[in-house]
Amino acid sequence: MPHNTFHASTIPGVHSDTRSYRASVRLDHLVIAVSDFERSNAFYRDVLGARVVEIDGRVAYRVGEQQLNVHGPGVEPAMVARIPVVPGNSDLCFEWDGPIALAVAHLNAHGVRVEAGPITRGGAKGAGTSVYFRDPDGTLLELISYVD
């Protein structure tokens, strides 16, 4: 039985290999919001290994080849979602490149409480093992490992 039967009953039967157009698209960046730049910069740098960068007077976190643009106090972005992102309302998953036990140890070493896991979850590469935790504003974060 799927964890979420709603999704199982609403996924269309069309497979991606039957699309008439194949775009070469990949995720470049997304937006999160924070309530305190100093606190969040330290968290994303120390816990997720992000490079904290300044782009056009704004803060961004680079994690691997992806980027999190950061909205927060004093930031007035030119374009925002219809319902703008606010601190604590995002849900992000990052791939951990080692065993999930090392991710748990890493989080513990930084004083970050694991809320759930390790548990099996489906990710971009198939089934993996995940742990869930939160950033200082309450955004739900997940680390998924595809390593046995």
Backbone as numpy.savetxt, mean C-alpha at the origin, in Angstrom:
# Nx Ny Nz CAx CAy CAz Cx Cy Cz
-15.06 -22.19 -0.02 -15.91 -21.01 -0.02 -15.01 -19.77 -0.02
-15.17 -18.85 -0.98 -14.37 -17.62 -1.00 -14.62 -16.79 0.25
-13.60 -16.02 0.65 -13.72 -15.15 1.82 -14.85 -14.15 1.62
-15.00 -13.64 0.42 -16.00 -12.63 0.14 -16.87 -13.12 -1.00
-18.01 -13.70 -0.70 -18.87 -14.27 -1.73 -19.44 -13.21 -2.66
-19.54 -11.96 -2.21 -20.00 -10.89 -3.09 -19.09 -10.79 -4.30
-17.77 -10.72 -4.05 -16.82 -10.61 -5.15 -16.89 -11.83 -6.07
-16.99 -13.01 -5.50 -17.02 -14.23 -6.30 -18.23 -14.22 -7.24
-19.32 -13.61 -6.82 -20.53 -13.63 -7.64 -20.60 -12.47 -8.62
-19.70 -11.48 -8.53 -19.81 -10.30 -9.39 -18.64 -10.12 -10.33
-17.65 -11.00 -10.27 -16.51 -10.87 -11.17 -16.96 -11.28 -12.57
-16.75 -10.39 -13.56 -17.20 -10.73 -14.92 -16.45 -11.93 -15.47
-17.08 -12.64 -16.38 -16.49 -13.84 -16.96 -15.52 -13.56 -18.10
-15.21 -12.32 -18.39 -14.31 -11.97 -19.49 -12.88 -12.03 -18.98
-12.03 -12.74 -19.70 -10.63 -12.87 -19.31 -9.82 -11.76 -19.98
-8.75 -11.33 -19.33 -7.96 -10.23 -19.85 -7.34 -10.55 -21.20
-7.14 -11.82 -21.51 -6.53 -12.15 -22.80 -7.51 -11.99 -23.97
-8.78 -11.66 -23.68 -9.75 -11.44 -24.75 -10.00 -9.97 -25.02
-9.27 -9.09 -24.36 -9.45 -7.65 -24.60 -9.07 -7.31 -26.03
-9.75 -6.33 -26.60 -9.42 -5.92 -27.95 -8.25 -4.95 -27.98
-7.95 -4.32 -26.87 -6.86 -3.35 -26.79 -5.96 -3.73 -25.64
-4.68 -3.76 -25.87 -3.72 -4.10 -24.82 -2.83 -2.89 -24.55
-3.12 -2.20 -23.48 -2.31 -1.05 -23.09 -1.11 -1.54 -22.29
-0.02 -0.88 -22.48 1.16 -1.15 -21.67 1.11 -0.18 -20.50
0.37 -0.58 -19.45 0.11 0.30 -18.33 0.61 -0.36 -17.05
1.19 0.45 -16.17 1.55 -0.04 -14.84 1.39 1.12 -13.86
1.25 0.79 -12.61 1.05 1.80 -11.59 2.30 2.65 -11.45
2.15 3.97 -11.50 3.26 4.90 -11.34 3.25 5.48 -9.93
2.12 6.03 -9.51 2.01 6.59 -8.17 0.56 6.60 -7.72
0.38 6.75 -6.45 -0.94 6.96 -5.90 -0.80 7.96 -4.76
-1.92 8.35 -4.18 -1.90 9.41 -3.17 -2.36 8.85 -1.82
-1.63 9.24 -0.78 -2.07 9.02 0.59 -2.12 10.38 1.26
-2.83 10.46 2.36 -2.87 11.70 3.13 -2.38 11.41 4.55
-1.71 12.39 5.10 -1.18 12.27 6.46 -1.56 13.51 7.26
-1.54 13.37 8.57 -1.88 14.52 9.42 -0.64 15.21 9.97
0.51 14.55 9.91 1.75 15.09 10.47 2.91 14.60 9.61
3.48 15.50 8.81 4.54 15.10 7.88 5.75 14.49 8.59
6.21 15.12 9.65 7.41 14.63 10.33 7.22 13.20 10.82
6.10 12.95 11.47 5.81 11.61 12.01 5.67 10.59 10.87
4.93 10.94 9.83 4.72 10.01 8.72 5.98 9.79 7.90
6.75 10.86 7.68 8.01 10.71 6.95 8.90 9.69 7.65
9.02 9.80 8.97 9.85 8.86 9.74 9.31 7.45 9.64
7.99 7.28 9.75 7.39 5.95 9.68 7.64 5.29 8.32
7.31 6.00 7.25 7.46 5.40 5.92 8.93 5.17 5.58
9.82 6.03 6.04 11.26 5.85 5.83 11.77 4.65 6.62
11.48 4.62 7.91 12.06 3.61 8.78 11.38 2.24 8.68
10.08 2.22 8.55 9.35 0.95 8.54 9.25 0.35 7.14
8.99 1.17 6.13 8.83 0.64 4.78 10.04 0.89 3.88
11.04 1.57 4.40 12.25 1.80 3.61 12.07 2.79 2.48
11.07 3.65 2.59 10.80 4.62 1.54 11.87 5.71 1.52
12.16 6.18 0.32 12.97 7.39 0.19 12.00 8.55 0.24
12.22 9.48 1.14 11.37 10.67 1.26 11.98 11.72 0.33
11.19 12.14 -0.67 11.69 13.09 -1.66 10.76 14.30 -1.74
11.31 15.39 -2.25 10.54 16.61 -2.48 10.39 16.76 -3.99
9.16 16.95 -4.42 8.87 17.15 -5.83 7.97 18.37 -5.95
8.47 19.40 -6.60 7.67 20.63 -6.79 7.11 21.16 -5.47
7.91 21.11 -4.41 7.47 21.63 -3.12 6.55 20.70 -2.35
6.38 19.47 -2.83 5.52 18.50 -2.16 6.34 17.29 -1.73
5.84 16.54 -0.77 6.51 15.35 -0.28 5.99 14.12 -1.02
6.89 13.19 -1.30 6.52 11.91 -1.87 7.39 10.84 -1.23
6.86 9.62 -1.18 7.60 8.48 -0.68 7.84 7.54 -1.85
9.09 7.22 -2.10 9.42 6.26 -3.16 9.70 4.91 -2.51
8.90 3.94 -2.88 9.03 2.57 -2.38 9.24 1.69 -3.60
10.48 1.22 -3.77 10.80 0.47 -4.99 10.65 1.37 -6.18
9.92 0.91 -7.18 9.70 1.70 -8.39 8.40 2.49 -8.34
7.68 2.40 -7.22 6.42 3.11 -7.09 6.61 4.34 -6.21
5.63 5.22 -6.29 5.70 6.46 -5.53 4.36 6.72 -4.87
4.41 7.16 -3.62 3.24 7.63 -2.91 3.35 9.14 -2.83
2.47 9.86 -3.50 2.41 11.30 -3.33 1.65 11.55 -2.04
2.11 12.52 -1.26 1.58 12.70 0.08 0.87 14.04 0.19
-0.41 13.99 0.55 -1.18 15.19 0.85 -1.24 15.33 2.36
-1.21 16.54 2.82 -1.26 16.77 4.26 -1.39 18.24 4.57
-1.12 18.60 5.83 -1.28 19.98 6.25 -0.50 20.96 5.37
-1.19 21.98 4.88 -0.55 23.02 4.07 -0.40 22.67 2.60
-0.81 21.48 2.19 -0.69 21.06 0.80 -2.02 21.30 0.09
-1.95 22.02 -1.03 -3.15 22.25 -1.82 -2.90 21.74 -3.24
-3.15 20.44 -3.48 -2.89 19.87 -4.80 -3.80 20.48 -5.87
-3.30 20.51 -7.08 -4.07 21.07 -8.19 -5.26 20.18 -8.54
-5.06 18.88 -8.47 -6.12 17.93 -8.81 -6.30 16.96 -7.65
-7.55 16.69 -7.30 -7.85 15.72 -6.25 -9.02 14.85 -6.70
-9.17 13.72 -6.04 -10.30 12.83 -6.31 -11.61 13.53 -5.95
-12.70 13.03 -6.48 -14.01 13.63 -6.18 -14.22 13.70 -4.66
-13.87 12.63 -3.97 -13.84 12.64 -2.50 -12.36 12.55 -2.14
-11.74 13.67 -1.77 -10.30 13.67 -1.54 -9.86 12.69 -0.46
-8.68 12.16 -0.64 -8.08 11.25 0.33 -7.85 12.02 1.63
-8.16 11.38 2.74 -7.90 11.98 4.05 -7.03 11.02 4.86
-6.35 11.53 5.87 -5.50 10.65 6.67 -6.28 9.46 7.23
-5.71 8.28 7.04 -6.30 7.07 7.61 -7.29 6.33 6.74
-7.59 6.82 5.52 -8.62 6.12 4.74 -8.08 5.37 3.54
-6.79 5.09 3.53 -6.22 4.30 2.43 -5.95 2.88 2.90
-5.71 2.01 1.94 -5.45 0.59 2.19 -4.43 0.16 1.15
-3.19 -0.09 1.57 -2.09 -0.34 0.63 -1.39 -1.64 0.96
-0.93 -2.33 -0.06 -0.17 -3.56 0.12 1.18 -3.41 -0.56
2.23 -3.82 0.14 3.59 -3.80 -0.39 4.14 -5.22 -0.37
4.91 -5.55 -1.39 5.53 -6.87 -1.42 6.79 -6.87 -0.55
6.89 -7.87 0.32 8.07 -8.10 1.15 8.87 -9.18 0.44
10.17 -8.95 0.22 10.93 -9.88 -0.61 11.57 -11.05 0.13
11.22 -11.24 1.38 11.74 -12.37 2.15 10.60 -13.10 2.82
10.93 -14.04 3.69 9.89 -14.76 4.43 9.09 -13.81 5.31
7.81 -14.09 5.47 6.93 -13.19 6.23 7.35 -13.10 7.69
7.99 -14.14 8.22 8.47 -14.09 9.61 9.48 -12.96 9.79
10.27 -12.68 8.77 11.22 -11.56 8.86 10.49 -10.22 8.82
9.38 -10.16 8.09 8.57 -8.93 8.08 7.99 -8.68 9.46
7.49 -9.73 10.10 6.93 -9.59 11.44 8.02 -9.13 12.41
9.20 -9.72 12.33 10.31 -9.32 13.20 10.70 -7.86 12.95
10.71 -7.45 11.68 11.03 -6.06 11.32 10.01 -5.10 11.93
8.72 -5.42 11.80 7.69 -4.56 12.37 7.82 -4.49 13.89
8.03 -5.64 14.51 8.21 -5.67 15.97 9.39 -4.81 16.40
10.49 -4.88 15.66 11.69 -4.11 15.99 11.43 -2.61 15.93
10.44 -2.20 15.12 10.09 -0.78 15.00 8.88 -0.40 15.86
8.46 -1.32 16.71 7.34 -1.04 17.60 6.00 -0.97 16.91
5.89 -1.62 15.75 4.64 -1.59 14.97 3.86 -2.87 15.29
2.63 -2.71 15.73 1.78 -3.84 16.10 1.16 -4.47 14.86
1.29 -5.78 14.75 0.64 -6.53 13.68 -0.81 -6.75 14.09
-1.75 -6.34 13.23 -3.18 -6.48 13.55 -3.74 -7.81 13.11
-3.20 -8.37 12.02 -3.69 -9.65 11.53 -2.56 -10.35 10.78
-2.57 -11.66 10.86 -1.60 -12.43 10.13 -0.54 -13.03 11.03
0.28 -13.80 10.39 0.33 -14.11 8.96 -0.87 -14.94 8.50
-1.41 -14.56 7.34 -2.52 -15.25 6.72 -2.31 -15.29 5.21
-2.89 -16.29 4.57 -2.79 -16.43 3.12 -3.75 -15.45 2.46
-3.22 -14.72 1.48 -4.01 -13.75 0.72 -3.62 -13.83 -0.75
-4.51 -13.37 -1.60 -4.21 -13.29 -3.03 -3.66 -11.92 -3.35
-2.57 -11.89 -4.07 -1.97 -10.62 -4.48 -1.72 -10.62 -5.97
-0.95 -9.66 -6.44 -0.69 -9.50 -7.87 0.04 -10.70 -8.47
0.78 -11.43 -7.66 1.53 -12.59 -8.15 0.89 -13.91 -7.76
-0.33 -13.87 -7.24 -1.01 -15.09 -6.80 -1.09 -15.14 -5.29
-1.12 -16.36 -4.76 -1.24 -16.54 -3.31 0.06 -16.17 -2.62
-0.07 -15.46 -1.52 1.07 -15.09 -0.70 0.67 -15.10 0.76
1.63 -14.80 1.61 1.36 -14.73 3.03 1.49 -13.27 3.46
0.47 -12.77 4.17 0.39 -11.35 4.50 0.30 -11.11 6.00
0.77 -9.92 6.37 0.53 -9.36 7.71 -0.01 -7.95 7.51
-0.89 -7.55 8.43 -1.54 -6.25 8.36 -1.16 -5.41 9.57
-0.98 -4.11 9.33 -0.63 -3.15 10.38 -1.09 -1.78 9.90
-0.87 -0.75 10.72 -1.35 0.59 10.36 -0.24 1.63 10.45
-0.37 2.67 9.62 0.56 3.80 9.73 0.07 4.69 10.88
0.79 5.75 11.21 0.41 6.57 12.36 -0.99 7.20 12.28
-1.54 7.34 11.07 -2.88 7.91 10.91 -3.97 6.85 10.84
-3.59 5.58 10.80 -4.58 4.51 10.74 -4.77 3.90 9.37
-4.03 4.38 8.36 -4.10 3.74 7.05 -3.71 2.28 7.20
-4.51 1.39 6.60 -4.23 -0.04 6.67 -3.12 -0.38 5.69
-2.08 -1.01 6.19 -0.96 -1.43 5.38 -0.81 -2.94 5.47
-0.37 -3.51 4.38 -0.17 -4.96 4.30 1.19 -5.22 3.70
1.89 -6.18 4.25 3.09 -6.73 3.62 2.75 -8.12 3.17
2.99 -8.44 1.89 2.74 -9.76 1.37 4.06 -10.37 0.90
4.25 -11.63 1.23 5.45 -12.34 0.80 5.04 -13.53 -0.07
5.76 -13.69 -1.17 5.53 -14.83 -2.05 6.60 -15.90 -1.85
7.45 -15.70 -0.83 8.52 -16.64 -0.50 7.98 -17.65 0.49
8.23 -18.91 0.24 7.77 -19.96 1.19 8.54 -19.93 2.47
